[in-house]
Structures are given as structure tokens and as C-alpha cells.
XYZ file of C-alpha atoms in Angstrom:
594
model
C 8.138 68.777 126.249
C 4.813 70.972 124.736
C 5.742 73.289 122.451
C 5.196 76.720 123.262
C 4.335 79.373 121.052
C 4.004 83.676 121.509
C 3.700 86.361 119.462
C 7.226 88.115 118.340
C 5.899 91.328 116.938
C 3.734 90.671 114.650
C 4.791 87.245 113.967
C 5.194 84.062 116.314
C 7.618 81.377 117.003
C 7.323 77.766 117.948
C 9.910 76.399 120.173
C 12.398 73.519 119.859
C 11.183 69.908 121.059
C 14.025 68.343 123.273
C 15.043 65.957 122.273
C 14.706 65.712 118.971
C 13.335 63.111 117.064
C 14.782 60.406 115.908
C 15.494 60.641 112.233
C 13.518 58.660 109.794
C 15.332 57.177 107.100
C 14.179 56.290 103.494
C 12.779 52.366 103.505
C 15.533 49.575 101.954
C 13.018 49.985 98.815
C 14.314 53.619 98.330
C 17.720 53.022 98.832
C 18.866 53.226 95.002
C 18.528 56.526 95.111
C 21.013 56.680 96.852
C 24.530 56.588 94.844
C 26.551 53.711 95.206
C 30.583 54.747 95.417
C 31.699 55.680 91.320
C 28.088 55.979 89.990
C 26.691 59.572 88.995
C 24.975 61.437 91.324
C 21.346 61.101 91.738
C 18.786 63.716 93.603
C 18.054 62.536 97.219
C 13.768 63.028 97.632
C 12.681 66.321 99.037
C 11.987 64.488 102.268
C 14.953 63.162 103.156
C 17.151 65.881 101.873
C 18.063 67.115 105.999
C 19.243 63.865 106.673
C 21.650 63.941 103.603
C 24.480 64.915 105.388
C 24.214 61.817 108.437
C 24.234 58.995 105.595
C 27.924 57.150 106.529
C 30.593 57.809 103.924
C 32.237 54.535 104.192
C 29.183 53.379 102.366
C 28.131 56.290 100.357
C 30.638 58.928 98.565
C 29.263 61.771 96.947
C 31.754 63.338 93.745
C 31.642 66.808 93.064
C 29.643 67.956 89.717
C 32.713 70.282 88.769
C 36.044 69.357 88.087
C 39.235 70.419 89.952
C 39.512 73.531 88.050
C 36.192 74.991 90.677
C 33.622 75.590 88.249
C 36.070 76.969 85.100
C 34.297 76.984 81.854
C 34.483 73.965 79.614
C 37.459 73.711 77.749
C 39.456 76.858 79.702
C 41.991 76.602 82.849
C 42.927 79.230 84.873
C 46.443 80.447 84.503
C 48.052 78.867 87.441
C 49.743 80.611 89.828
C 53.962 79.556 90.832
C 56.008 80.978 93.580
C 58.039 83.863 92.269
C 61.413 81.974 93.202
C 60.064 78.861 91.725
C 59.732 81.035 88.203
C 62.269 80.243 85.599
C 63.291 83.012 85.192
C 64.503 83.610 88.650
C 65.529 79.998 88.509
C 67.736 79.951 85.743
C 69.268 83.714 86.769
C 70.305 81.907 89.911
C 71.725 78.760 88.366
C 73.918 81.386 85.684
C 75.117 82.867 88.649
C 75.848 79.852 90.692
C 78.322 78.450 88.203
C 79.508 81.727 86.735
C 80.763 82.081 90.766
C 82.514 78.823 89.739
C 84.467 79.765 87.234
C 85.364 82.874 88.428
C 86.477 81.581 91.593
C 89.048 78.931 89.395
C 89.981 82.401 87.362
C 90.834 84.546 90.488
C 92.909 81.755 91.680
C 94.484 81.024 89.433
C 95.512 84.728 88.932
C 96.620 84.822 92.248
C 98.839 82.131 91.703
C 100.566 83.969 89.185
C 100.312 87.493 90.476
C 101.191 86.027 93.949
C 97.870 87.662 95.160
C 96.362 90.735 94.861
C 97.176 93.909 96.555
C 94.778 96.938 97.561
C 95.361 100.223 99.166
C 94.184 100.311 103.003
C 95.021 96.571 103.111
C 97.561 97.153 106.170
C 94.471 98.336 108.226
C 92.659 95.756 110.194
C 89.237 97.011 109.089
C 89.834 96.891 105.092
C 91.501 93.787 105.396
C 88.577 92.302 107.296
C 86.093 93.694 105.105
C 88.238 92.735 101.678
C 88.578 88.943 102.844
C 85.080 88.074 104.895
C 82.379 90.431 104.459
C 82.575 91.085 100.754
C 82.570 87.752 99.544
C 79.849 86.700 102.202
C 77.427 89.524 101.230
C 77.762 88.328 97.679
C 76.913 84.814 98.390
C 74.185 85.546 101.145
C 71.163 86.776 98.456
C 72.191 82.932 96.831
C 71.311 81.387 100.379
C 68.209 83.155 100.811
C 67.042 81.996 97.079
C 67.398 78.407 98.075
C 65.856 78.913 101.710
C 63.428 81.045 100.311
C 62.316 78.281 97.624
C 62.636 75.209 99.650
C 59.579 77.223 102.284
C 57.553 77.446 98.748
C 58.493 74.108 98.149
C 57.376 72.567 101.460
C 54.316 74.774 101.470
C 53.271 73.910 98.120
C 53.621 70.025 98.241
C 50.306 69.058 99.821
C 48.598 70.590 97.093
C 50.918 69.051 94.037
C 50.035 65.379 95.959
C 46.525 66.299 95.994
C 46.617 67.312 92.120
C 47.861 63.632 91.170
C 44.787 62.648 92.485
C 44.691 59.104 94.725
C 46.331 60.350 97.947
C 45.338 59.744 101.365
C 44.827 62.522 103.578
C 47.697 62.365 105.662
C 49.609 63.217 102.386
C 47.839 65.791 101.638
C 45.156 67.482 103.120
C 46.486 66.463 106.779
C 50.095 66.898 105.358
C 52.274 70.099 106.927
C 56.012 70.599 106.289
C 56.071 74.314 106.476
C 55.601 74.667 110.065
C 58.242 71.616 110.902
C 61.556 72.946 109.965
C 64.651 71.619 107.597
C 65.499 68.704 109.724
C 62.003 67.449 110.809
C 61.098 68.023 107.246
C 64.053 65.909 105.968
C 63.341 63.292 108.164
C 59.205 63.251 107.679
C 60.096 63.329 104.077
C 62.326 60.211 104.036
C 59.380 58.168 106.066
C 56.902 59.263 103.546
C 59.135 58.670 100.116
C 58.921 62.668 99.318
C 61.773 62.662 97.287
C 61.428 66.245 96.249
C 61.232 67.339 99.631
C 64.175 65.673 100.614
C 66.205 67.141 97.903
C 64.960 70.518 98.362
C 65.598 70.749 101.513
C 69.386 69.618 101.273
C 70.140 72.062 99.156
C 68.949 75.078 101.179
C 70.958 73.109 104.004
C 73.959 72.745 102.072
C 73.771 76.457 99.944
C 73.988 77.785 104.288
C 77.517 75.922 104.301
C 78.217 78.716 101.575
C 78.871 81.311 103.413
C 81.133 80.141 105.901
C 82.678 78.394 103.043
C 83.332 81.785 101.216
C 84.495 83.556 104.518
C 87.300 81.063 104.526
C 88.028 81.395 100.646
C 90.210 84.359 100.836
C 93.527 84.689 102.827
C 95.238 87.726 103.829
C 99.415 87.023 104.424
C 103.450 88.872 104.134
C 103.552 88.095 100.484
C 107.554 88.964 98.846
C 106.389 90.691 96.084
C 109.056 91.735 93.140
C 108.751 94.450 89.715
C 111.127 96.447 88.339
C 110.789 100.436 88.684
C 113.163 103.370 88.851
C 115.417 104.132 90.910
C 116.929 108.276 91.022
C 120.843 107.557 91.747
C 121.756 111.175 93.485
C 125.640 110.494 93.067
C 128.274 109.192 89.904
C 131.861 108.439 90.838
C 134.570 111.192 91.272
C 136.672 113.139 92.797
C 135.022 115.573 95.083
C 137.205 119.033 94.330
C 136.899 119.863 97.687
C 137.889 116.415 99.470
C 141.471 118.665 101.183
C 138.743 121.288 103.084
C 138.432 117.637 105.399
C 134.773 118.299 105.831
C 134.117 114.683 105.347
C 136.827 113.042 106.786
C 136.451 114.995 110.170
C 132.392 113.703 109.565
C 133.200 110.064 108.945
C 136.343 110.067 112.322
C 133.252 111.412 114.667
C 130.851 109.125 113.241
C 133.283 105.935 113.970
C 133.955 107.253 117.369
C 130.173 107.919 117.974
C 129.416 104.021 116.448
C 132.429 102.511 118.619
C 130.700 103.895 121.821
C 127.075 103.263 121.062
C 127.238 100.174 119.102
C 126.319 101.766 115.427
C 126.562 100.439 112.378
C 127.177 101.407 109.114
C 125.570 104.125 107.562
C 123.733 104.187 104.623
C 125.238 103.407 101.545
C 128.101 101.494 103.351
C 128.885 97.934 103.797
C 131.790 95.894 104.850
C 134.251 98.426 103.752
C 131.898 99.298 100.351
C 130.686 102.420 99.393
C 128.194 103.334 96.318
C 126.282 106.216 95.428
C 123.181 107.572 97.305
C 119.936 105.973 95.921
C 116.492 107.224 96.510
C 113.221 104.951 95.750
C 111.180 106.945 93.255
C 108.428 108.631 94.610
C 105.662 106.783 92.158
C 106.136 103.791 94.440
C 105.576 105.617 97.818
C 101.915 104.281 98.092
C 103.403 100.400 97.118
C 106.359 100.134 98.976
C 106.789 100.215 102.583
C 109.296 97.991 103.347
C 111.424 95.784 101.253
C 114.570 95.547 99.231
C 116.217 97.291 96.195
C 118.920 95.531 93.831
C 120.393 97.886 91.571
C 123.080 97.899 89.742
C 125.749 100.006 90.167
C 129.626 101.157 90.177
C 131.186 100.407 94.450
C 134.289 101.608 96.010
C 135.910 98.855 98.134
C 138.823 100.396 100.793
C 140.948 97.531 102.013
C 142.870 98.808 105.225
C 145.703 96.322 104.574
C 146.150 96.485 108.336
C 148.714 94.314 109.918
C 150.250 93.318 113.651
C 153.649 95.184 113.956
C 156.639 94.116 115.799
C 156.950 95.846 118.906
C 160.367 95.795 121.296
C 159.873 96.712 125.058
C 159.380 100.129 125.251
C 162.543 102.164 125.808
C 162.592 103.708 128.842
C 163.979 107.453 128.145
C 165.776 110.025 130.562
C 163.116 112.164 131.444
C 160.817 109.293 131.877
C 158.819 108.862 128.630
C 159.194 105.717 126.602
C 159.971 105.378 122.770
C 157.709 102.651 121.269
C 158.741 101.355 118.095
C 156.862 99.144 115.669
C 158.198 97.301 112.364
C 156.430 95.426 109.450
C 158.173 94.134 106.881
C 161.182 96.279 106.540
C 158.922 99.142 107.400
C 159.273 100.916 110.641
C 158.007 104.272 112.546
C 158.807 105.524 116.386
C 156.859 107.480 118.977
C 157.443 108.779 122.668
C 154.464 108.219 124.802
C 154.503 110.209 128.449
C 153.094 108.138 131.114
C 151.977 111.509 132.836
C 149.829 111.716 129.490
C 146.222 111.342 129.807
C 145.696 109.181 126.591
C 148.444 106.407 125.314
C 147.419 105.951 121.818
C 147.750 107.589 118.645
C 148.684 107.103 114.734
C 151.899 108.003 112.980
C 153.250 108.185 109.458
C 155.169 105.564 108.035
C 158.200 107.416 106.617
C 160.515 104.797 105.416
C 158.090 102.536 103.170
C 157.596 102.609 99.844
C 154.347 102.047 98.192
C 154.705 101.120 94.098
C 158.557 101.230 94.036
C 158.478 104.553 95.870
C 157.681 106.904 98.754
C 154.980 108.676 98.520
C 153.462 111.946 100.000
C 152.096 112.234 103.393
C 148.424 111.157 101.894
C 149.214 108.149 100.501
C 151.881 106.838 102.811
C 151.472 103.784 105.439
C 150.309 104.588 109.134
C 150.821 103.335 112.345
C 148.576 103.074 115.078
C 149.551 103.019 118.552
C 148.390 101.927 122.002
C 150.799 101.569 125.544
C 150.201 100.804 128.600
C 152.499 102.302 131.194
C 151.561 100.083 133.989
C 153.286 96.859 132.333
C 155.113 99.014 130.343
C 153.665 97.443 126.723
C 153.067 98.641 123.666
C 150.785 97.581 120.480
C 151.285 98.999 117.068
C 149.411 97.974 114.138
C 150.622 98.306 110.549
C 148.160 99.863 107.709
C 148.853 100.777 103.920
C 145.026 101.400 102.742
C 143.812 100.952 98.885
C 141.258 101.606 97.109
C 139.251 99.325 94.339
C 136.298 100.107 91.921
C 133.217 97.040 91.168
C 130.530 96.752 89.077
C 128.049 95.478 92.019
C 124.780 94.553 92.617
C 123.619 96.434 96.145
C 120.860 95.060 98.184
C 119.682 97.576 99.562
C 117.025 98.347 102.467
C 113.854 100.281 101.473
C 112.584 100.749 105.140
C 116.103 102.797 106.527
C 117.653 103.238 103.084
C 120.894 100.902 104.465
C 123.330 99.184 102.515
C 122.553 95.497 103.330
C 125.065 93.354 100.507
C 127.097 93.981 98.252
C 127.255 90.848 95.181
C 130.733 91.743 93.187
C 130.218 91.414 89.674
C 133.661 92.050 87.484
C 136.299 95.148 88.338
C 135.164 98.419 86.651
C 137.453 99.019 84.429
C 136.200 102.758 83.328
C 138.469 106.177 83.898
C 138.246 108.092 86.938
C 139.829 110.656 88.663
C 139.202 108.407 92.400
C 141.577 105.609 90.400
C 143.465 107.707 88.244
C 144.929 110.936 87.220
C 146.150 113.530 89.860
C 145.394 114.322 92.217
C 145.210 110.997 93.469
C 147.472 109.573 90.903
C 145.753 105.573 91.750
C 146.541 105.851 95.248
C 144.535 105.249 98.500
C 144.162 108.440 100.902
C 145.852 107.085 104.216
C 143.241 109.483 105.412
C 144.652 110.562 108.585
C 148.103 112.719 107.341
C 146.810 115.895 104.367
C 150.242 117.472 103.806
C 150.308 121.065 105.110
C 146.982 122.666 106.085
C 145.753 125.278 103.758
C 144.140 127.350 107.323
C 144.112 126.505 110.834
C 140.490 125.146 110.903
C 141.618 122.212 108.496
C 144.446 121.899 111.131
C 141.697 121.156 113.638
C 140.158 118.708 111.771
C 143.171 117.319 110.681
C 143.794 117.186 115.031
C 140.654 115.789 115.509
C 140.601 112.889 112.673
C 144.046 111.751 114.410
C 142.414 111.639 118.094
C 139.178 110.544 117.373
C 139.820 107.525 115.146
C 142.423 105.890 117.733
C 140.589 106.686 120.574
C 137.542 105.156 119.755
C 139.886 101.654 119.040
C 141.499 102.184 122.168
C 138.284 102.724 124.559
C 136.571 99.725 122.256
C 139.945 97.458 123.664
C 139.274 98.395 126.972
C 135.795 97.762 127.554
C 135.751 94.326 126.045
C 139.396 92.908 128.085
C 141.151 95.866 129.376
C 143.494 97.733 128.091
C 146.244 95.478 129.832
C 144.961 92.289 128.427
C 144.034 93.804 124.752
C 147.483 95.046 124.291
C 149.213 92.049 125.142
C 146.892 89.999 123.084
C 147.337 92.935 120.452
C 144.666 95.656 118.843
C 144.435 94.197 115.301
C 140.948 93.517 115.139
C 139.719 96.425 116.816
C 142.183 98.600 114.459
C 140.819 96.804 111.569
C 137.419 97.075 112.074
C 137.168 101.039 113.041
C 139.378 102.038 110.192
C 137.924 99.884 107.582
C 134.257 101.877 108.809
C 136.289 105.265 108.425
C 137.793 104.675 105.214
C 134.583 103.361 103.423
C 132.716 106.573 105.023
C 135.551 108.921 103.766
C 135.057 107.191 100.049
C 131.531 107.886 99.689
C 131.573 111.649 100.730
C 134.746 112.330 98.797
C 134.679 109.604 95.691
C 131.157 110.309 94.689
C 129.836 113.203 93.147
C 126.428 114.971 93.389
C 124.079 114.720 90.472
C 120.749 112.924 89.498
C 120.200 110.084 87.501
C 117.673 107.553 86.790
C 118.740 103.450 86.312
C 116.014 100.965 86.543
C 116.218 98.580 89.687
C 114.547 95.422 91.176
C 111.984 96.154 93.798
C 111.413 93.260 95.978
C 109.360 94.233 98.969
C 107.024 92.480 101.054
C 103.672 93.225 101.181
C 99.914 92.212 102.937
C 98.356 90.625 100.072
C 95.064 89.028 99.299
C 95.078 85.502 98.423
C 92.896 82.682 97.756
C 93.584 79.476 99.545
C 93.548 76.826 96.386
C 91.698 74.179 98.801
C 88.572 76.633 99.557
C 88.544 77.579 96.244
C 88.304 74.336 94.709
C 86.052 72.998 96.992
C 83.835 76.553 96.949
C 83.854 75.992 92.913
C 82.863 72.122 92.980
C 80.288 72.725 95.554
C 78.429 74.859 93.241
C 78.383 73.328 89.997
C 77.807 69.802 92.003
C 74.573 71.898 93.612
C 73.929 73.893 90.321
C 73.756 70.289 88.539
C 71.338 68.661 91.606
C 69.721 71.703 91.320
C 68.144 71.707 87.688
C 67.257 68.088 88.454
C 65.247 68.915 91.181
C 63.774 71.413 89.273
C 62.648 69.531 86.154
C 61.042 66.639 88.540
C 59.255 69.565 90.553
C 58.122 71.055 87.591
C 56.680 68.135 85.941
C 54.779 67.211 89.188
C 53.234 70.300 89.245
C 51.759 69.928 86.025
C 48.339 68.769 87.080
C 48.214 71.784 89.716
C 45.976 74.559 88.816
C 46.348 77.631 91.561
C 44.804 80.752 91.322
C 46.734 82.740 93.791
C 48.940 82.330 96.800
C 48.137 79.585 99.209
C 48.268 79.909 102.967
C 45.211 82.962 104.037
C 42.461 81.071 105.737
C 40.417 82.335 102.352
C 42.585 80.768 100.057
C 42.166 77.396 102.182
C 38.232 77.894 102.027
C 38.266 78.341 97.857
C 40.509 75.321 97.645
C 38.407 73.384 99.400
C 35.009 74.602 99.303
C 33.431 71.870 96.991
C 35.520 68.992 98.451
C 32.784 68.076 100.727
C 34.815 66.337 102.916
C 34.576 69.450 105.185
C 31.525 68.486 106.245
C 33.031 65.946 108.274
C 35.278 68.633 110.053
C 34.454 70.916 113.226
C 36.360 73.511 114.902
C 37.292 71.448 117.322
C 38.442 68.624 116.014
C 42.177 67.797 117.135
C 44.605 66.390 114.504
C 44.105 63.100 115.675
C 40.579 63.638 115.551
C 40.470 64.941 111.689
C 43.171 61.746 110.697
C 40.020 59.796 112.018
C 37.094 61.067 109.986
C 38.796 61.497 107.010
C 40.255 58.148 106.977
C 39.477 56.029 104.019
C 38.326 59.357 102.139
């Protein structure tokens, strides 16, 4: 095609012949200046300086005039530039960490070994116990994680270049080379093909510091822990006579308490046991926030009542005149009578013992044996059951309940053998309050207690009888156990209102209670604790080899913009070979053999 030419302005242009010629390269005579692959460089003639760039590389390579360091004057190196997390002083901070978490993990268990945990308030709650046992220890462990996640990306991203510093790599180590953009698994496994040592390592460790925080999630346990200490313990009552025991106050309390138990299936009340009473003890109110439940053994001075009750031998009822029956029981020598109506409403009842002698004599109406009664006019029977109460005084230790302040055990130590007016002296003179006869009422009210203690007491054994086997069946098998029972409760009630005095004392006392605590499972933490000194150890190792391989690396400033790529490579030449378009494949080709 003619070349064309027209004015442009005031100046003119001549256009392109298509196609173009055919370049003319130097004669075989002119070759040598051409330089041979390891020879200096020699200046290509004017004339064939535009077809430099087509001569083949596989039989001409052209060196760079400057060295590596991109045109630094003789002599000086740039400072080079490292990853901040690939610093030592980051490096080391971590590493001081890593294994101070050791030890301190091996020190906290082993103090909760011997503490038996750890306790904190708000522990009960769901929330704080959540946040105490997972999310603390995680959020300490997670910046630890991100350090070795964060230096295995530098790590990956930096190797290309560290290969290319050691000089005699092939491109698909280093300039072709990517494990940034690959992951921790395709890295691993690229890095295994290729021998990358470094990489491999690096990359475990940021896969195996991730198993940390699960690993510290799990470290801490929160479980019912028995936890004992001794504390205080304000005693409200001492041993003695109340002066006011004959007002019956407390004994008319204690008969309506037994009935009330007999019909709805109560217990004891507090501060009695088995026939045991003690003082009133309140936990001391330092210990509010620590104790919520539990156990207190204290030691302390217990009254034991022993109803001495026994079956009495009872005739056929006696069938009287105007229709009532005389039932009469005897017990050893011992022997008391009553008349029962059978147009009565209730059959049952107590009565003294007149004709017994307690110690060698008889004594007043207090202190004297009982009998309790129960007939049944419809067989006509009759069951009478023999009692001749004491009273005995223990050095104890009580067990007792924090949670409803109950007595729950009583452990008899020795007999007290102190003075007291409950033992003797007058008015008791050592003898047991039969607790159903007083002597002559000072007014009538204390005759209506008197009244009601009697009805109360045997009623409740007699309607207990009858709703387990009938009345029928329970007298003929006799009332003993029933009698026993009830009276025993009513006696050791009676004691603790009227042996025990009012006042306020502290005595120290053994607090066991049972309480959320926060442990550290001894597997976790050993495993936790070996896992990072084991990684701590791999750790430096990897560091010292990365660090020496970087030695030969000279970086002025972060790697990865598109303009730190062109600096890098700017006098390489081998970008000449590269277009825009030029697929991986396509670059592993023309670089091949560079």
C-alpha cells in the first residue's frame, strides 16, 4: 500500500505501510555484539537497536547493570522492610505470653485442686457462669489466634520474594508462585509438593493455635462442689430452767404441734431430732452472700427425753352398771384404772400412775408415770400403754440444715456432766416432767391448757391408729408404736422451749455447704498447657529458619499494590516477555527456562 501523506496543522504525517516489513537482522559477522549468556553487556548498533527486544532469550540473556538493591548507592542497602507481626518484638511478646498461659494454667489448677475450685458471686446465674467458664478464657486466647493467622498470610505472601532473593529459582517458585490467594489447606498441600518447609510449618501452626480456642472453652468446668471452713455460729439459747415453764405456754405449743404433725405428716421442728433437743442456732450473717444451702456441725450441750413407754396388761374391760366399762392396765407392779362411756364421743385418754414409785419413791403429779388409753366399745377392747419419761444431758455434735435451719443428726459425744437446774436442784429435783399432769393450776387458763395438752396428745395417737389399720385392728395389735412415737416428738418439743434459756452467744462451727464452683478439668488443662509450650518451642524454630532466609531480602515497603509489583520488578526485564493477556499457563510458557 502507497503511503499517504496530509497536512495536520501545520505539520504532516505519513501513514503506516501494511504490512510491515520484514525485519532485517545484523549479518552472522556482527553477531558478537551480541552478548553471549554470563558475558557483560555490550551496546547493540544504533541500527538494530528496534529489533533488540525480538532477539530469542533462549539464546541471548541480557543481566541487569544494577544489582538487586534497584539502583542503591555503592556500598549502602536500604533498610528492609518486615511484616509488623513478623517483628521481634511482637514475636517474642507473643511467645512470653504463650508459655506464661502455660504455667499459669498448671498454677490455677493446681489451686483448684486444693481450694476445690474457685467460687464467685453471680455464679448461680446462668449468664455469669457462662461468661466466667467460656467467653473469658476464649477472648483471652482469640488475639493469640489472630497473631498466628495473621503471620502465616505475611508468611505466605512474602515467600515468593525470599525464593527469589536466594537467587537460582525457577519461576514457578517465585515469580509465578501464589500461596496467599490458596488458603491453609491448599497451601499445606502445594507446600509439601514443592519442599516449602517453612510454609508448611507456618501454616500448621495457625491451624493448630484455631484448636485453641475451643480447647480453652472446654478448660474450665462449672459443678455442686461440698465446700467446708469454719465460721461463727450466734447460739440464741444456754441450758436452763425456763422460770416460767408452770404458765404451760410451751407445753400447750408443742401438744398442738404433735397433733397438727400426726394429721399432716410433719416432722420435727427445728432444733429437734429423734427425741433431741439443743439450743437455737443462727448462721452468722457475714456468710449470707456464701452460704445458701449446706450443713452446720457445731458443737454443743443436747437434751435427750426417753419416753420409757411400755405395752400394759390389759383385762377385758369390766362391764359396769350403768353401762360404762372400767379399763385397767398394769406394768410391772404398777397399775392405774379408767371408766370409758361408750355413749362418749372419743375413747382415749392419759391417766396418772398413782401407785409407782420412781427412785425409791412416789413422786408428785409432774414427775409421776402415765398411762395412755384407747377402747373400742364395739369388741369391747382396750389398749393401755405404760410411760415413765427421763431426761439426759450430751455433749453433741448437731448436723444441722442451713437451707430450713432443721436438726438433721445428732453424733453423742460423752454425758455432760456440768450443773443445771433442768438435771438438778428444785424445782425439778433430776426428774423428767411427765408433761401431761402440773399439780394444781395457778388460774383457769393454765387449766385449759392443762385440758387441752391431755386431749390433744392422745388424740392425735388415736386418729394416727385408725387411719393406718383401724381402730379395731390397732388396738388388738396394741398402740405402742404410735404412743411412742407422738410422745417422744412432744417431750423433745417441751425440752427445748422450757430447758433452754434465751441469750446470745458466739461458738465457732463447721460450715460445710455446697456450692457452684469453678473448676478446671486437669485433662484440658494439661493438654491446653503442653499444647503451647510444644507450639511456643516449634514456634521459635520456625522463626529462626524464616529469619535467616530472609536475610538476602531487601524490601522497601509493603508488597502486594500493583505499584509495589511494578518497582520490584521494573528492571527484571523479563516483563518484556509478558502481555495483559497472557493466561497463567501462557506466562509459565515464556518465562520458562528464565
Amino acid at each position: 500500500m502507497a503511503q499517504a501523506s496530509g497536512p495536520v496543522g501545520d505539520r504532516a504525517f505519513a501513514a503506516p505501510t501494511y504490512p510491515p516489513p520484514a525485519p532485517a537482522y545484523p549479518p552472522p559477522d556482527q553477531w558478537s555484539t551480541i552478548s553471549p549468556v554470563g558475558t557483560p553487556h555490550k551496546e547493540i548498533p544504533s541500527e538494530y537497536q528496534q529489533y533488540a527486544p525480538s532477539v530469542s532469550p533462549n539464546y541471548a540473556k541480557v543481566p541487569t547493570e544494577e544489582p538487586s538493591t534497584h539502583g542503591a548507592p555503592p556500598g549502602k542497602l536500604p533498610k528492609t522492610w518486615v511484616p509488623r507481626v513478623l517483628r521481634p518484638p511482637f514475636f517474642i511478646l507473643v511467645i512470653v505470653f504463650m508459655l506464661a498461659l502455660a504455667i499459669i494454667v498448671e498454677v490455677l489448677l493446681m489451686a483448684s485442686n486444693k481450694q476445690r475450685g474457685f467460687h464467685f458471686d453471680g455464679i448461680e446465674q446462668p449468664g455469669a457462669a457462662n461468661l466466667l467458664r467460656s467467653f473469658l478464657p476464649v477472648l483471652i486466647i482469640t488475639p493469640i489466634a489472630q497473631y498466628w493467622t495473621r503471620s502465616n498470610e505475611e508468611v505466605l505472601r512474602l515467600h515468593p520474594y525470599v525464593l527469589a532473593s536466594q537467587g537460582n529459582a525457577p519461576p514457578e517458585t517465585t515469580v509465578l508462585l501464589d500461596y496467599s490467594g490458596l488458603g491453609r489447606f491448599r497451601s499445606t498441600f502445594k507446600a509439601i509438593r514443592l519442599r516449602h518447609g517453612v510454609i508448611v510449618l507456618s501454616t500448621v501452626i495457625s491451624l493448630v493455635t484455631l484448636l485453641f480456642q475451643p480447647l480453652t472453652a472446654a478448660l474450665f468446668i462449672i459443678r455442686p462442689t461440698e465446700f467446708e471452713f469454719w465460721g461463727m455460729a450466734n447460739t440464741m439459747s444456754a441450758l436452763g430452767l425456763r422460770p416460767d415453764f408452770n404458765d404451760l405456754n410451751a407445753f400447750a405449743a408443742a401438744a398442738g404441734y404433735t397433733q397438727a404433725a400426726a394429721l399432716h405428716g410433719l416432722g420435727d421442728p427445728p432444733f429437734v431430732w429423734e427425741g433431741f433437743s439443743m439450743p437455737t442456732v443462727n448462721v452468722s450473717a457475714i456468710y449470707s452472700n456464701l452460704i445458701k444451702n449446706g450443713t452446720v456441725y457445731l458443737n454443743s450441750v443436747a437434751t435427750q427425753t426417753d419416753p420409757r413407754c411400755f405395752q400394759a396388761t390389759v383385762p377385758p374391760p369390766v362391764r359396769n352398771g350403768n353401762g360404762s366399762f372400767t379399763l385397767t392396765g398394769q406394768y410391772q407392779g404398777c397399775s392405774a384404772s379408767v371408766e370409758s362411756d361408750p355413749n362418749d364421743r372419743e375413747h382415749f385418754g392419759v391417766i396418772l400412775v398413782d401407785n409407782c414409785a420412781v427412785n425409791g419413791t412416789v413422786p408428785a403429779d409432774p414427775f409421776k408415770p402415765i398411762m395412755f388409753w384407747f377402747f373400742s366399745p364395739s369388741i369391747p377392747a382396750a389398749s393401755m400403754v405404760f410411760c415413765s419419761p427421763t431426761v439426759s444431758i450430751w455433749n453433741v455434735v448437731a448436723n444441722i440444715s442451713i437451707v430450713d435451719n432443721v436438726l438433721r443428726n445428732i453424733h453423742i459425744l460423752e454425758r455432760w456432766d456440768g450443773i443445771s437446774n433442768v438435771t438438778s436442784g428444785a424445782p425439778l429435783n433430776g426428774l423428767a416432767l411427765n408433761g401431761m399432769f402440773f399439780g394444781t393450776p395457778a388460774d383457769e387458763f393454765v387449766a385449759a391448757r392443762n385440758t387441752v395438752i391431755r386431749s390433744c396428745l392422745p388424740g392425735s395417737i388415736f386418729r394416727l391408729a385408725d387411719q393406718a389399720l383401724g381402730i379395731d385392728n390397732a388396738i388388738r395389735q396394741g398402740l405402742l408404736e404410735w404412743t411412742v412415737n407422738r410422745y417422744k416428738q412432744y417431750l423433745a418439743m417441751s425440752a427445748q422451749s422450757n430447758y433452754f434459756l434465751q441469750t446470745g452467744a458466739e461458738q465457732p462451727a463447721r460450715f460445710v455447704t455446697t456450692q457452684l464452683r469453678l473448676w478446671l478439668d486437669p485433662y484440658t488443662a494439661h493438654t491446653f498447657a503442653a499444647a503451647f509450650i510444644i507450639t511456643s518451642v516449634v514456634a521459635i524454630g520456625f522463626y529462626i529458619s524464616h529469619t535467616r532466609s530472609r536475610k538476602n531480602l531487601y524490601l522497601a515497603g509493603p508488597v502486594g499494590t500493583i505499584a509495589s509489583t511494578i518497582s520490584l520488578t521494573n528492571r527484571s526485564k523479563f516483563g518484556d516477555h509478558l502481555t495483559a493477556f497472557d493466561t497463567e499457563e501462557d506466562m509459565a510458557k515464556k518465562l520458562e527456562g528464565l
